[in-house]
């Protein structure tokens, strides 16, 4: 499964205060780090985790068009801080990929599980309610444009939740 998020803009606004002991480096001001027009592609595979669908991370790619850093302080130290943050571009980019990947995995996983487990209550012949057992029996089966989810499918009068 591949999920793509395109043309994302992230802005990190911050106030900073720099102090040292002994007191020879001081500065304070505001700063911003902006990631403009970036695309994230996340590849994942669905697996059975004790009866529930879980998505495992395979790979992620990020294409970043624009990374800008600006610090405005009371001394030239803020410019040094700005240059230092410019040098951390790859580190910052990798951390954004990790955060986005975890959020996207969690979101897709919970949405798919929510749809799988929609109301599974059925009325059987005597009118008593029964639950359809929606536990996964094995890993989902992926074909070119679809995913087959092998469910247990039996009826029970107990609410069945994944382990």
Tab-separated table of N, CA and C in Angstrom:
chain	number	residue	atom	x	y	z
A	1	UNK	N	0.861	-1.164	0.000
A	1	UNK	CA	0.000	0.000	0.000
A	1	UNK	C	0.907	1.226	0.000
A	2	UNK	N	0.619	2.168	-0.868
A	2	UNK	CA	1.396	3.402	-0.932
A	2	UNK	C	0.452	4.575	-0.692
A	3	UNK	N	0.821	5.441	0.228
A	3	UNK	CA	0.057	6.658	0.518
A	3	UNK	C	0.947	7.839	0.177
A	4	UNK	N	0.404	8.758	-0.606
A	4	UNK	CA	1.147	9.955	-0.993
A	4	UNK	C	0.442	11.192	-0.454
A	5	UNK	N	1.219	12.083	0.124
A	5	UNK	CA	0.718	13.388	0.554
A	5	UNK	C	1.570	14.405	-0.186
A	6	UNK	N	0.907	15.316	-0.903
A	6	UNK	CA	1.661	16.233	-1.751
A	6	UNK	C	1.418	17.685	-1.371
A	7	UNK	N	2.382	18.489	-1.733
A	7	UNK	CA	2.345	19.944	-1.577
A	7	UNK	C	2.048	20.379	-0.133
A	8	UNK	N	2.810	19.824	0.797
A	8	UNK	CA	2.639	20.118	2.219
A	8	UNK	C	3.475	21.346	2.585
A	9	UNK	N	2.951	22.150	3.497
A	9	UNK	CA	3.680	23.305	4.030
A	9	UNK	C	3.687	23.185	5.544
A	10	UNK	N	4.868	23.240	6.138
A	10	UNK	CA	4.999	23.225	7.591
A	10	UNK	C	5.789	24.454	8.020
A	11	UNK	N	5.306	25.116	9.059
A	11	UNK	CA	5.988	26.291	9.590
A	11	UNK	C	6.189	26.097	11.081
A	12	UNK	N	7.437	26.202	11.509
A	12	UNK	CA	7.787	26.112	12.915
A	12	UNK	C	8.179	27.514	13.371
A	13	UNK	N	7.308	28.179	14.123
A	13	UNK	CA	7.596	29.497	14.698
A	13	UNK	C	8.113	29.303	16.116
A	14	UNK	N	9.130	30.070	16.484
A	14	UNK	CA	9.635	29.920	17.842
A	14	UNK	C	10.234	31.218	18.368
A	15	UNK	N	10.191	31.338	19.674
A	15	UNK	CA	10.896	32.392	20.389
A	15	UNK	C	12.135	31.736	20.989
A	16	UNK	N	13.254	32.426	20.969
A	16	UNK	CA	14.448	31.826	21.544
A	16	UNK	C	15.123	32.796	22.508
A	17	UNK	N	15.832	32.193	23.444
A	17	UNK	CA	16.648	32.943	24.389
A	17	UNK	C	17.935	32.155	24.567
A	18	UNK	N	19.061	32.791	24.293
A	18	UNK	CA	20.361	32.155	24.403
A	18	UNK	C	21.105	32.788	25.570
A	19	UNK	N	21.606	31.961	26.455
A	19	UNK	CA	22.362	32.447	27.612
A	19	UNK	C	23.515	31.488	27.868
A	20	UNK	N	24.592	31.996	28.441
A	20	UNK	CA	25.731	31.148	28.774
A	20	UNK	C	26.200	31.478	30.184
A	21	UNK	N	26.993	30.570	30.717
A	21	UNK	CA	27.589	30.792	32.023
A	21	UNK	C	29.069	30.462	31.898
A	22	UNK	N	29.975	31.367	31.998
A	22	UNK	CA	29.795	32.778	32.353
A	22	UNK	C	29.051	33.539	31.249
A	23	UNK	N	28.556	34.659	31.622
A	23	UNK	CA	27.652	35.448	30.795
A	23	UNK	C	28.406	36.217	29.704
A	24	UNK	N	28.785	35.502	28.620
A	24	UNK	CA	29.430	36.206	27.509
A	24	UNK	C	28.685	36.012	26.188
A	25	UNK	N	27.758	35.038	26.127
A	25	UNK	CA	26.908	34.850	24.945
A	25	UNK	C	25.456	35.021	25.365
A	26	UNK	N	24.825	36.049	24.848
A	26	UNK	CA	23.397	36.234	25.116
A	26	UNK	C	22.730	36.750	23.860
A	27	UNK	N	21.516	36.337	23.693
A	27	UNK	CA	20.698	36.815	22.584
A	27	UNK	C	19.278	36.326	22.839
A	28	UNK	N	18.334	37.003	22.288
A	28	UNK	CA	16.958	36.531	22.310
A	28	UNK	C	16.252	37.128	21.112
A	29	UNK	N	15.204	36.446	20.687
A	29	UNK	CA	14.472	36.911	19.520
A	29	UNK	C	13.469	35.880	19.056
A	30	UNK	N	13.162	35.945	17.775
A	30	UNK	CA	12.193	35.036	17.183
A	30	UNK	C	12.846	34.319	16.010
A	31	UNK	N	12.280	33.196	15.660
A	31	UNK	CA	12.806	32.428	14.540
A	31	UNK	C	11.709	31.647	13.859
A	32	UNK	N	12.006	31.155	12.681
A	32	UNK	CA	11.059	30.334	11.931
A	32	UNK	C	11.828	29.369	11.044
A	33	UNK	N	11.300	28.179	10.942
A	33	UNK	CA	11.799	27.180	10.000
A	33	UNK	C	10.602	26.779	9.156
A	34	UNK	N	10.726	26.919	7.853
A	34	UNK	CA	9.611	26.616	6.945
A	34	UNK	C	10.017	25.529	5.965
A	35	UNK	N	9.144	24.561	5.793
A	35	UNK	CA	9.304	23.522	4.782
A	35	UNK	C	8.172	23.741	3.785
A	36	UNK	N	8.544	24.171	2.587
A	36	UNK	CA	7.556	24.528	1.572
A	36	UNK	C	7.518	23.492	0.460
A	37	UNK	N	6.319	23.192	0.019
A	37	UNK	CA	6.109	22.331	-1.155
A	37	UNK	C	6.870	21.015	-1.033
A	38	UNK	N	6.554	20.236	-0.010
A	38	UNK	CA	7.197	18.935	0.040
A	38	UNK	C	6.164	17.839	-0.100
A	39	UNK	N	6.633	16.711	-0.627
A	39	UNK	CA	5.792	15.554	-0.884
A	39	UNK	C	6.329	14.377	-0.089
A	40	UNK	N	5.406	13.603	0.487
A	40	UNK	CA	5.782	12.415	1.250
A	40	UNK	C	5.109	11.204	0.616
A	41	UNK	N	5.888	10.165	0.393
A	41	UNK	CA	5.365	8.911	-0.128
A	41	UNK	C	5.709	7.828	0.887
A	42	UNK	N	4.693	7.144	1.380
A	42	UNK	CA	4.870	6.135	2.418
A	42	UNK	C	4.418	4.780	1.889
A	43	UNK	N	5.309	3.799	1.961
A	43	UNK	CA	4.983	2.446	1.526
A	43	UNK	C	4.834	1.569	2.766
A	44	UNK	N	3.725	0.840	2.832
A	44	UNK	CA	3.459	-0.009	3.987
A	44	UNK	C	2.810	-1.306	3.530
A	45	UNK	N	2.846	-2.304	4.389
A	45	UNK	CA	2.220	-3.580	4.083
A	45	UNK	C	1.305	-3.977	5.236
A	46	UNK	N	0.109	-4.502	4.930
A	46	UNK	CA	-0.812	-4.922	5.993
A	46	UNK	C	-0.468	-6.329	6.490
A	47	UNK	N	-0.571	-6.533	7.791
A	47	UNK	CA	-0.333	-7.845	8.398
A	47	UNK	C	-1.385	-8.100	9.476
A	48	UNK	N	-1.536	-9.368	9.820
A	48	UNK	CA	-2.424	-9.787	10.894
A	48	UNK	C	-1.662	-9.699	12.211
A	49	UNK	N	-2.198	-8.946	13.168
A	49	UNK	CA	-1.581	-8.841	14.486
A	49	UNK	C	-2.599	-9.288	15.525
A	50	UNK	N	-2.578	-10.573	15.856
A	50	UNK	CA	-3.518	-11.149	16.828
A	50	UNK	C	-4.965	-10.830	16.481
A	51	UNK	N	-5.315	-10.963	15.221
A	51	UNK	CA	-6.702	-10.784	14.809
A	51	UNK	C	-7.059	-9.391	14.341
A	52	UNK	N	-6.154	-8.453	14.461
A	52	UNK	CA	-6.423	-7.086	14.005
A	52	UNK	C	-5.474	-6.743	12.862
A	53	UNK	N	-5.930	-5.882	11.997
A	53	UNK	CA	-5.086	-5.429	10.901
A	53	UNK	C	-4.061	-4.439	11.423
A	54	UNK	N	-2.814	-4.670	11.075
A	54	UNK	CA	-1.746	-3.746	11.435
A	54	UNK	C	-0.968	-3.438	10.164
A	55	UNK	N	-0.515	-2.211	10.045
A	55	UNK	CA	0.288	-1.822	8.896
A	55	UNK	C	1.733	-1.683	9.334
A	56	UNK	N	2.613	-2.324	8.585
A	56	UNK	CA	4.040	-2.235	8.877
A	56	UNK	C	4.697	-1.325	7.854
A	57	UNK	N	5.560	-0.473	8.348
A	57	UNK	CA	6.285	0.489	7.538
A	57	UNK	C	7.334	-0.233	6.698
A	58	UNK	N	7.378	0.066	5.407
A	58	UNK	CA	8.402	-0.498	4.526
A	58	UNK	C	9.417	0.573	4.143
A	59	UNK	N	8.923	1.692	3.618
A	59	UNK	CA	9.823	2.736	3.153
A	59	UNK	C	9.082	4.066	3.077
A	60	UNK	N	9.826	5.148	3.154
A	60	UNK	CA	9.248	6.488	3.009
A	60	UNK	C	10.221	7.350	2.229
A	61	UNK	N	9.649	8.225	1.435
A	61	UNK	CA	10.458	9.162	0.665
A	61	UNK	C	9.880	10.559	0.841
A	62	UNK	N	10.759	11.528	0.888
A	62	UNK	CA	10.312	12.918	0.963
A	62	UNK	C	11.082	13.716	-0.084
A	63	UNK	N	10.347	14.539	-0.782
A	63	UNK	CA	10.963	15.459	-1.735
A	63	UNK	C	10.651	16.865	-1.237
A	64	UNK	N	11.690	17.569	-0.867
A	64	UNK	CA	11.550	18.895	-0.280
A	64	UNK	C	12.069	19.933	-1.264
A	65	UNK	N	11.184	20.831	-1.687
A	65	UNK	CA	11.585	21.866	-2.633
A	65	UNK	C	12.228	23.061	-1.948
A	66	UNK	N	11.733	23.424	-0.775
A	66	UNK	CA	12.219	24.658	-0.163
A	66	UNK	C	12.277	24.495	1.349
A	67	UNK	N	13.444	24.782	1.916
A	67	UNK	CA	13.675	24.736	3.359
A	67	UNK	C	14.304	26.068	3.720
A	68	UNK	N	13.593	26.866	4.495
A	68	UNK	CA	14.134	28.172	4.863
A	68	UNK	C	14.189	28.302	6.379
A	69	UNK	N	15.236	28.967	6.832
A	69	UNK	CA	15.437	29.223	8.248
A	69	UNK	C	15.692	30.713	8.400
A	70	UNK	N	15.040	31.317	9.378
A	70	UNK	CA	15.296	32.735	9.645
A	70	UNK	C	15.203	32.984	11.147
A	71	UNK	N	16.253	33.581	11.700
A	71	UNK	CA	16.270	33.972	13.104
A	71	UNK	C	16.556	35.465	13.173
A	72	UNK	N	15.799	36.142	13.980
A	72	UNK	CA	15.971	37.582	14.157
A	72	UNK	C	16.170	37.843	15.644
A	73	UNK	N	17.408	38.188	16.004
A	73	UNK	CA	17.722	38.428	17.407
A	73	UNK	C	18.359	39.781	17.614
A	74	UNK	N	18.837	39.989	18.822
A	74	UNK	CA	19.412	41.276	19.189
A	74	UNK	C	20.905	41.377	18.857
A	75	UNK	N	21.544	40.230	18.589
A	75	UNK	CA	22.980	40.231	18.280
A	75	UNK	C	23.237	39.362	17.057
A	76	UNK	N	24.503	39.289	16.654
A	76	UNK	CA	24.879	38.458	15.504
A	76	UNK	C	24.829	36.963	15.810
A	77	UNK	N	24.685	36.621	17.056
A	77	UNK	CA	24.610	35.205	17.434
A	77	UNK	C	23.402	34.545	16.775
A	78	UNK	N	22.328	35.298	16.590
A	78	UNK	CA	21.146	34.729	15.939
A	78	UNK	C	21.457	34.323	14.498
A	79	UNK	N	22.347	35.046	13.832
A	79	UNK	CA	22.748	34.675	12.463
A	79	UNK	C	23.559	33.379	12.487
A	80	UNK	N	24.393	33.215	13.508
A	80	UNK	CA	25.140	31.959	13.653
A	80	UNK	C	24.184	30.796	13.891
A	81	UNK	N	23.158	31.026	14.686
A	81	UNK	CA	22.146	30.012	14.939
A	81	UNK	C	21.412	29.662	13.643
A	82	UNK	N	21.117	30.665	12.864
A	82	UNK	CA	20.460	30.460	11.575
A	82	UNK	C	21.321	29.590	10.654
A	83	UNK	N	22.621	29.884	10.572
A	83	UNK	CA	23.526	29.086	9.746
A	83	UNK	C	23.622	27.645	10.245
A	84	UNK	N	23.641	27.481	11.557
A	84	UNK	CA	23.701	26.145	12.131
A	84	UNK	C	22.452	25.338	11.761
A	85	UNK	N	21.286	25.957	11.840
A	85	UNK	CA	20.039	25.264	11.496
A	85	UNK	C	19.973	24.938	10.006
A	86	UNK	N	20.569	25.772	9.173
A	86	UNK	CA	20.659	25.477	7.739
A	86	UNK	C	21.446	24.187	7.514
A	87	UNK	N	22.491	23.981	8.310
A	87	UNK	CA	23.318	22.782	8.176
A	87	UNK	C	22.584	21.516	8.632
A	88	UNK	N	21.548	21.670	9.425
A	88	UNK	CA	20.780	20.528	9.921
A	88	UNK	C	19.614	20.166	9.004
A	89	UNK	N	19.620	20.648	7.783
A	89	UNK	CA	18.510	20.422	6.846
A	89	UNK	C	18.197	18.930	6.688
A	90	UNK	N	19.203	18.094	6.435
A	90	UNK	CA	18.964	16.662	6.235
A	90	UNK	C	18.428	16.003	7.494
A	91	UNK	N	18.975	16.363	8.654
A	91	UNK	CA	18.479	15.820	9.919
A	91	UNK	C	17.017	16.208	10.125
A	92	UNK	N	16.708	17.476	9.907
A	92	UNK	CA	15.349	17.984	10.083
A	92	UNK	C	14.394	17.277	9.129
A	93	UNK	N	14.810	17.126	7.875
A	93	UNK	CA	14.004	16.448	6.863
A	93	UNK	C	13.717	14.999	7.281
A	94	UNK	N	14.740	14.288	7.754
A	94	UNK	CA	14.552	12.897	8.177
A	94	UNK	C	13.597	12.788	9.362
A	95	UNK	N	13.696	13.722	10.304
A	95	UNK	CA	12.791	13.687	11.446
A	95	UNK	C	11.357	13.967	11.028
A	96	UNK	N	11.163	14.880	10.082
A	96	UNK	CA	9.820	15.149	9.566
A	96	UNK	C	9.260	13.904	8.895
A	97	UNK	N	10.090	13.202	8.113
A	97	UNK	CA	9.645	11.958	7.473
A	97	UNK	C	9.203	10.951	8.532
A	98	UNK	N	9.998	10.792	9.596
A	98	UNK	CA	9.646	9.837	10.650
A	98	UNK	C	8.322	10.194	11.318
A	99	UNK	N	8.135	11.456	11.625
A	99	UNK	CA	6.894	11.895	12.268
A	99	UNK	C	5.708	11.691	11.336
A	100	UNK	N	5.853	12.121	10.083
A	100	UNK	CA	4.765	11.971	9.114
A	100	UNK	C	4.445	10.495	8.881
A	101	UNK	N	5.476	9.652	8.790
A	101	UNK	CA	5.266	8.219	8.560
A	101	UNK	C	4.468	7.597	9.695
A	102	UNK	N	4.837	7.898	10.937
A	102	UNK	CA	4.098	7.345	12.080
A	102	UNK	C	2.648	7.822	12.088
A	103	UNK	N	2.439	9.113	11.833
A	103	UNK	CA	1.072	9.655	11.821
A	103	UNK	C	0.247	9.033	10.696
A	104	UNK	N	0.841	8.913	9.507
A	104	UNK	CA	0.116	8.347	8.377
A	104	UNK	C	-0.196	6.870	8.604
A	105	UNK	N	0.767	6.109	9.119
A	105	UNK	CA	0.524	4.694	9.422
A	105	UNK	C	-0.631	4.545	10.396
A	106	UNK	N	-0.585	5.297	11.464
A	106	UNK	CA	-1.619	5.227	12.492
A	106	UNK	C	-2.980	5.598	11.928
A	107	UNK	N	-3.036	6.641	11.136
A	107	UNK	CA	-4.302	7.110	10.573
A	107	UNK	C	-4.903	6.083	9.610
A	108	UNK	N	-4.092	5.563	8.691
A	108	UNK	CA	-4.591	4.578	7.725
A	108	UNK	C	-5.004	3.307	8.450
A	109	UNK	N	-4.185	2.853	9.390
A	109	UNK	CA	-4.475	1.634	10.139
A	109	UNK	C	-5.798	1.747	10.901
A	110	UNK	N	-6.003	2.842	11.618
A	110	UNK	CA	-7.241	2.991	12.393
A	110	UNK	C	-8.455	3.141	11.478
A	111	UNK	N	-8.303	3.823	10.348
A	111	UNK	CA	-9.424	3.982	9.416
A	111	UNK	C	-9.829	2.644	8.814
A	112	UNK	N	-8.851	1.849	8.382
A	112	UNK	CA	-9.162	0.538	7.796
A	112	UNK	C	-9.806	-0.357	8.848
A	113	UNK	N	-9.251	-0.410	10.054
A	113	UNK	CA	-9.845	-1.240	11.108
A	113	UNK	C	-11.247	-0.775	11.464
A	114	UNK	N	-11.478	0.523	11.464
A	114	UNK	CA	-12.802	1.060	11.760
A	114	UNK	C	-13.816	0.594	10.719
A	115	UNK	N	-13.421	0.609	9.452
A	115	UNK	CA	-14.336	0.173	8.394
A	115	UNK	C	-14.560	-1.334	8.428
A	116	UNK	N	-13.531	-2.092	8.767
A	116	UNK	CA	-13.680	-3.546	8.876
A	116	UNK	C	-14.662	-3.880	9.999
A	117	UNK	N	-14.574	-3.145	11.102
A	117	UNK	CA	-15.350	-3.475	12.293
A	117	UNK	C	-16.636	-2.656	12.427
A	118	UNK	N	-17.157	-2.166	11.305
A	118	UNK	CA	-18.433	-1.453	11.398
A	118	UNK	C	-19.436	-2.375	12.085
A	119	UNK	N	-20.591	-1.909	12.365
A	119	UNK	CA	-21.566	-2.668	13.141
A	119	UNK	C	-21.669	-4.111	12.664
A	120	UNK	N	-21.207	-5.029	13.495
A	120	UNK	CA	-21.214	-6.452	13.142
A	120	UNK	C	-22.322	-7.197	13.880
A	121	UNK	N	-23.289	-6.461	14.428
A	121	UNK	CA	-24.396	-7.094	15.142
A	121	UNK	C	-25.434	-7.582	14.139
A	122	UNK	N	-25.829	-8.825	14.289
A	122	UNK	CA	-26.837	-9.421	13.412
A	122	UNK	C	-27.971	-9.957	14.277
A	123	UNK	N	-29.159	-10.003	13.719
A	123	UNK	CA	-30.282	-10.649	14.411
A	123	UNK	C	-30.415	-12.044	13.835
A	124	UNK	N	-30.351	-13.063	14.705
A	124	UNK	CA	-30.491	-14.433	14.215
A	124	UNK	C	-31.942	-14.856	14.338
A	125	UNK	N	-32.265	-16.071	13.924
A	125	UNK	CA	-33.648	-16.534	13.771
A	125	UNK	C	-34.534	-16.279	14.988
A	126	UNK	N	-34.041	-16.490	16.192
A	126	UNK	CA	-34.891	-16.304	17.374
A	126	UNK	C	-34.933	-14.843	17.833
A	127	UNK	N	-34.301	-13.956	17.073
A	127	UNK	CA	-34.321	-12.533	17.396
A	127	UNK	C	-33.221	-12.088	18.341
A	128	UNK	N	-32.460	-13.057	18.874
A	128	UNK	CA	-31.362	-12.705	19.779
A	128	UNK	C	-30.221	-12.093	18.963
A	129	UNK	N	-29.576	-11.082	19.520
A	129	UNK	CA	-28.460	-10.488	18.772
A	129	UNK	C	-27.244	-11.408	18.778
A	130	UNK	N	-26.510	-11.353	17.702
A	130	UNK	CA	-25.273	-12.118	17.591
A	130	UNK	C	-24.220	-11.210	16.961
A	131	UNK	N	-22.972	-11.501	17.269
A	131	UNK	CA	-21.866	-10.723	16.707
A	131	UNK	C	-21.152	-11.570	15.654
A	132	UNK	N	-20.809	-10.929	14.575
A	132	UNK	CA	-19.989	-11.553	13.559
A	132	UNK	C	-18.540	-11.431	14.026
A	133	UNK	N	-17.817	-12.547	14.078
A	133	UNK	CA	-16.425	-12.549	14.515
A	133	UNK	C	-15.557	-11.984	13.383
A	134	UNK	N	-15.033	-10.782	13.576
A	134	UNK	CA	-14.266	-10.099	12.533
A	134	UNK	C	-12.758	-10.166	12.761
A	135	UNK	N	-12.311	-11.175	13.488
A	135	UNK	CA	-10.868	-11.331	13.678
A	135	UNK	C	-10.225	-11.808	12.386
A	136	UNK	N	-9.056	-11.250	12.069
A	136	UNK	CA	-8.323	-11.676	10.891
A	136	UNK	C	-7.772	-13.076	11.118
A	137	UNK	N	-7.831	-13.890	10.087
A	137	UNK	CA	-7.320	-15.256	10.183
A	137	UNK	C	-5.875	-15.361	9.689
A	138	UNK	N	-5.488	-14.458	8.811
A	138	UNK	CA	-4.115	-14.461	8.288
A	138	UNK	C	-3.809	-13.065	7.768
A	139	UNK	N	-2.611	-12.886	7.252
A	139	UNK	CA	-2.252	-11.595	6.667
A	139	UNK	C	-3.166	-11.291	5.485
A	140	UNK	N	-3.505	-10.032	5.279
A	140	UNK	CA	-4.278	-9.663	4.096
A	140	UNK	C	-3.538	-10.069	2.822
A	141	UNK	N	-4.319	-10.344	1.790
A	141	UNK	CA	-3.767	-10.783	0.511
A	141	UNK	C	-3.863	-9.610	-0.458
A	142	UNK	N	-2.718	-9.177	-0.957
A	142	UNK	CA	-2.674	-8.044	-1.872
A	142	UNK	C	-2.600	-8.536	-3.304
A	143	UNK	N	-3.467	-7.984	-4.152
A	143	UNK	CA	-3.358	-8.219	-5.585
A	143	UNK	C	-3.105	-6.868	-6.232
A	144	UNK	N	-3.140	-6.808	-7.535
A	144	UNK	CA	-2.717	-5.590	-8.235
A	144	UNK	C	-3.467	-4.337	-7.775
A	145	UNK	N	-4.783	-4.408	-7.642
A	145	UNK	CA	-5.555	-3.217	-7.270
A	145	UNK	C	-6.531	-3.473	-6.123
A	146	UNK	N	-6.302	-4.524	-5.353
A	146	UNK	CA	-7.240	-4.793	-4.265
A	146	UNK	C	-6.533	-5.492	-3.109
A	147	UNK	N	-7.256	-5.560	-1.986
A	147	UNK	CA	-6.746	-6.236	-0.801
A	147	UNK	C	-7.866	-7.124	-0.271
A	148	UNK	N	-7.581	-8.407	-0.107
A	148	UNK	CA	-8.532	-9.351	0.461
A	148	UNK	C	-8.175	-9.546	1.926
A	149	UNK	N	-9.182	-9.409	2.802
A	149	UNK	CA	-8.948	-9.531	4.235
A	149	UNK	C	-9.674	-10.782	4.725
A	150	UNK	N	-8.919	-11.863	5.011
A	150	UNK	CA	-9.537	-13.109	5.464
A	150	UNK	C	-9.995	-13.001	6.924
A	151	UNK	N	-11.307	-12.940	7.127
A	151	UNK	CA	-11.891	-12.813	8.462
A	151	UNK	C	-12.409	-14.156	8.943
A	152	UNK	N	-12.498	-14.347	10.259
A	152	UNK	CA	-13.004	-15.583	10.836
A	152	UNK	C	-14.456	-15.770	10.416
A	153	UNK	N	-15.292	-14.763	10.602
A	153	UNK	CA	-16.647	-14.762	10.067
A	153	UNK	C	-17.694	-15.572	10.809
A	154	UNK	N	-17.343	-16.260	11.892
A	154	UNK	CA	-18.324	-17.040	12.634
A	154	UNK	C	-19.237	-16.143	13.461
A	155	UNK	N	-20.380	-16.682	13.896
A	155	UNK	CA	-21.324	-15.945	14.732
A	155	UNK	C	-21.127	-16.335	16.189
A	156	UNK	N	-21.277	-15.381	17.062
A	156	UNK	CA	-21.162	-15.628	18.496
A	156	UNK	C	-22.094	-14.677	19.228
A	157	UNK	N	-22.458	-15.023	20.444
A	157	UNK	CA	-23.257	-14.089	21.233
A	157	UNK	C	-22.354	-13.249	22.136
A	158	UNK	N	-21.058	-13.353	21.936
A	158	UNK	CA	-20.065	-12.580	22.666
A	158	UNK	C	-19.476	-11.514	21.736
A	159	UNK	N	-19.149	-10.376	22.265
A	159	UNK	CA	-18.451	-9.359	21.489
A	159	UNK	C	-17.007	-9.808	21.304
A	160	UNK	N	-16.575	-9.915	20.069
A	160	UNK	CA	-15.236	-10.400	19.771
A	160	UNK	C	-14.352	-9.233	19.392
A	161	UNK	N	-13.291	-9.058	20.117
A	161	UNK	CA	-12.312	-8.002	19.837
A	161	UNK	C	-10.968	-8.673	19.564
A	162	UNK	N	-10.124	-8.033	18.787
A	162	UNK	CA	-8.775	-8.592	18.578
A	162	UNK	C	-8.034	-8.700	19.897
A	163	UNK	N	-7.149	-9.661	19.984
A	163	UNK	CA	-6.359	-9.866	21.195
A	163	UNK	C	-5.374	-8.760	21.421
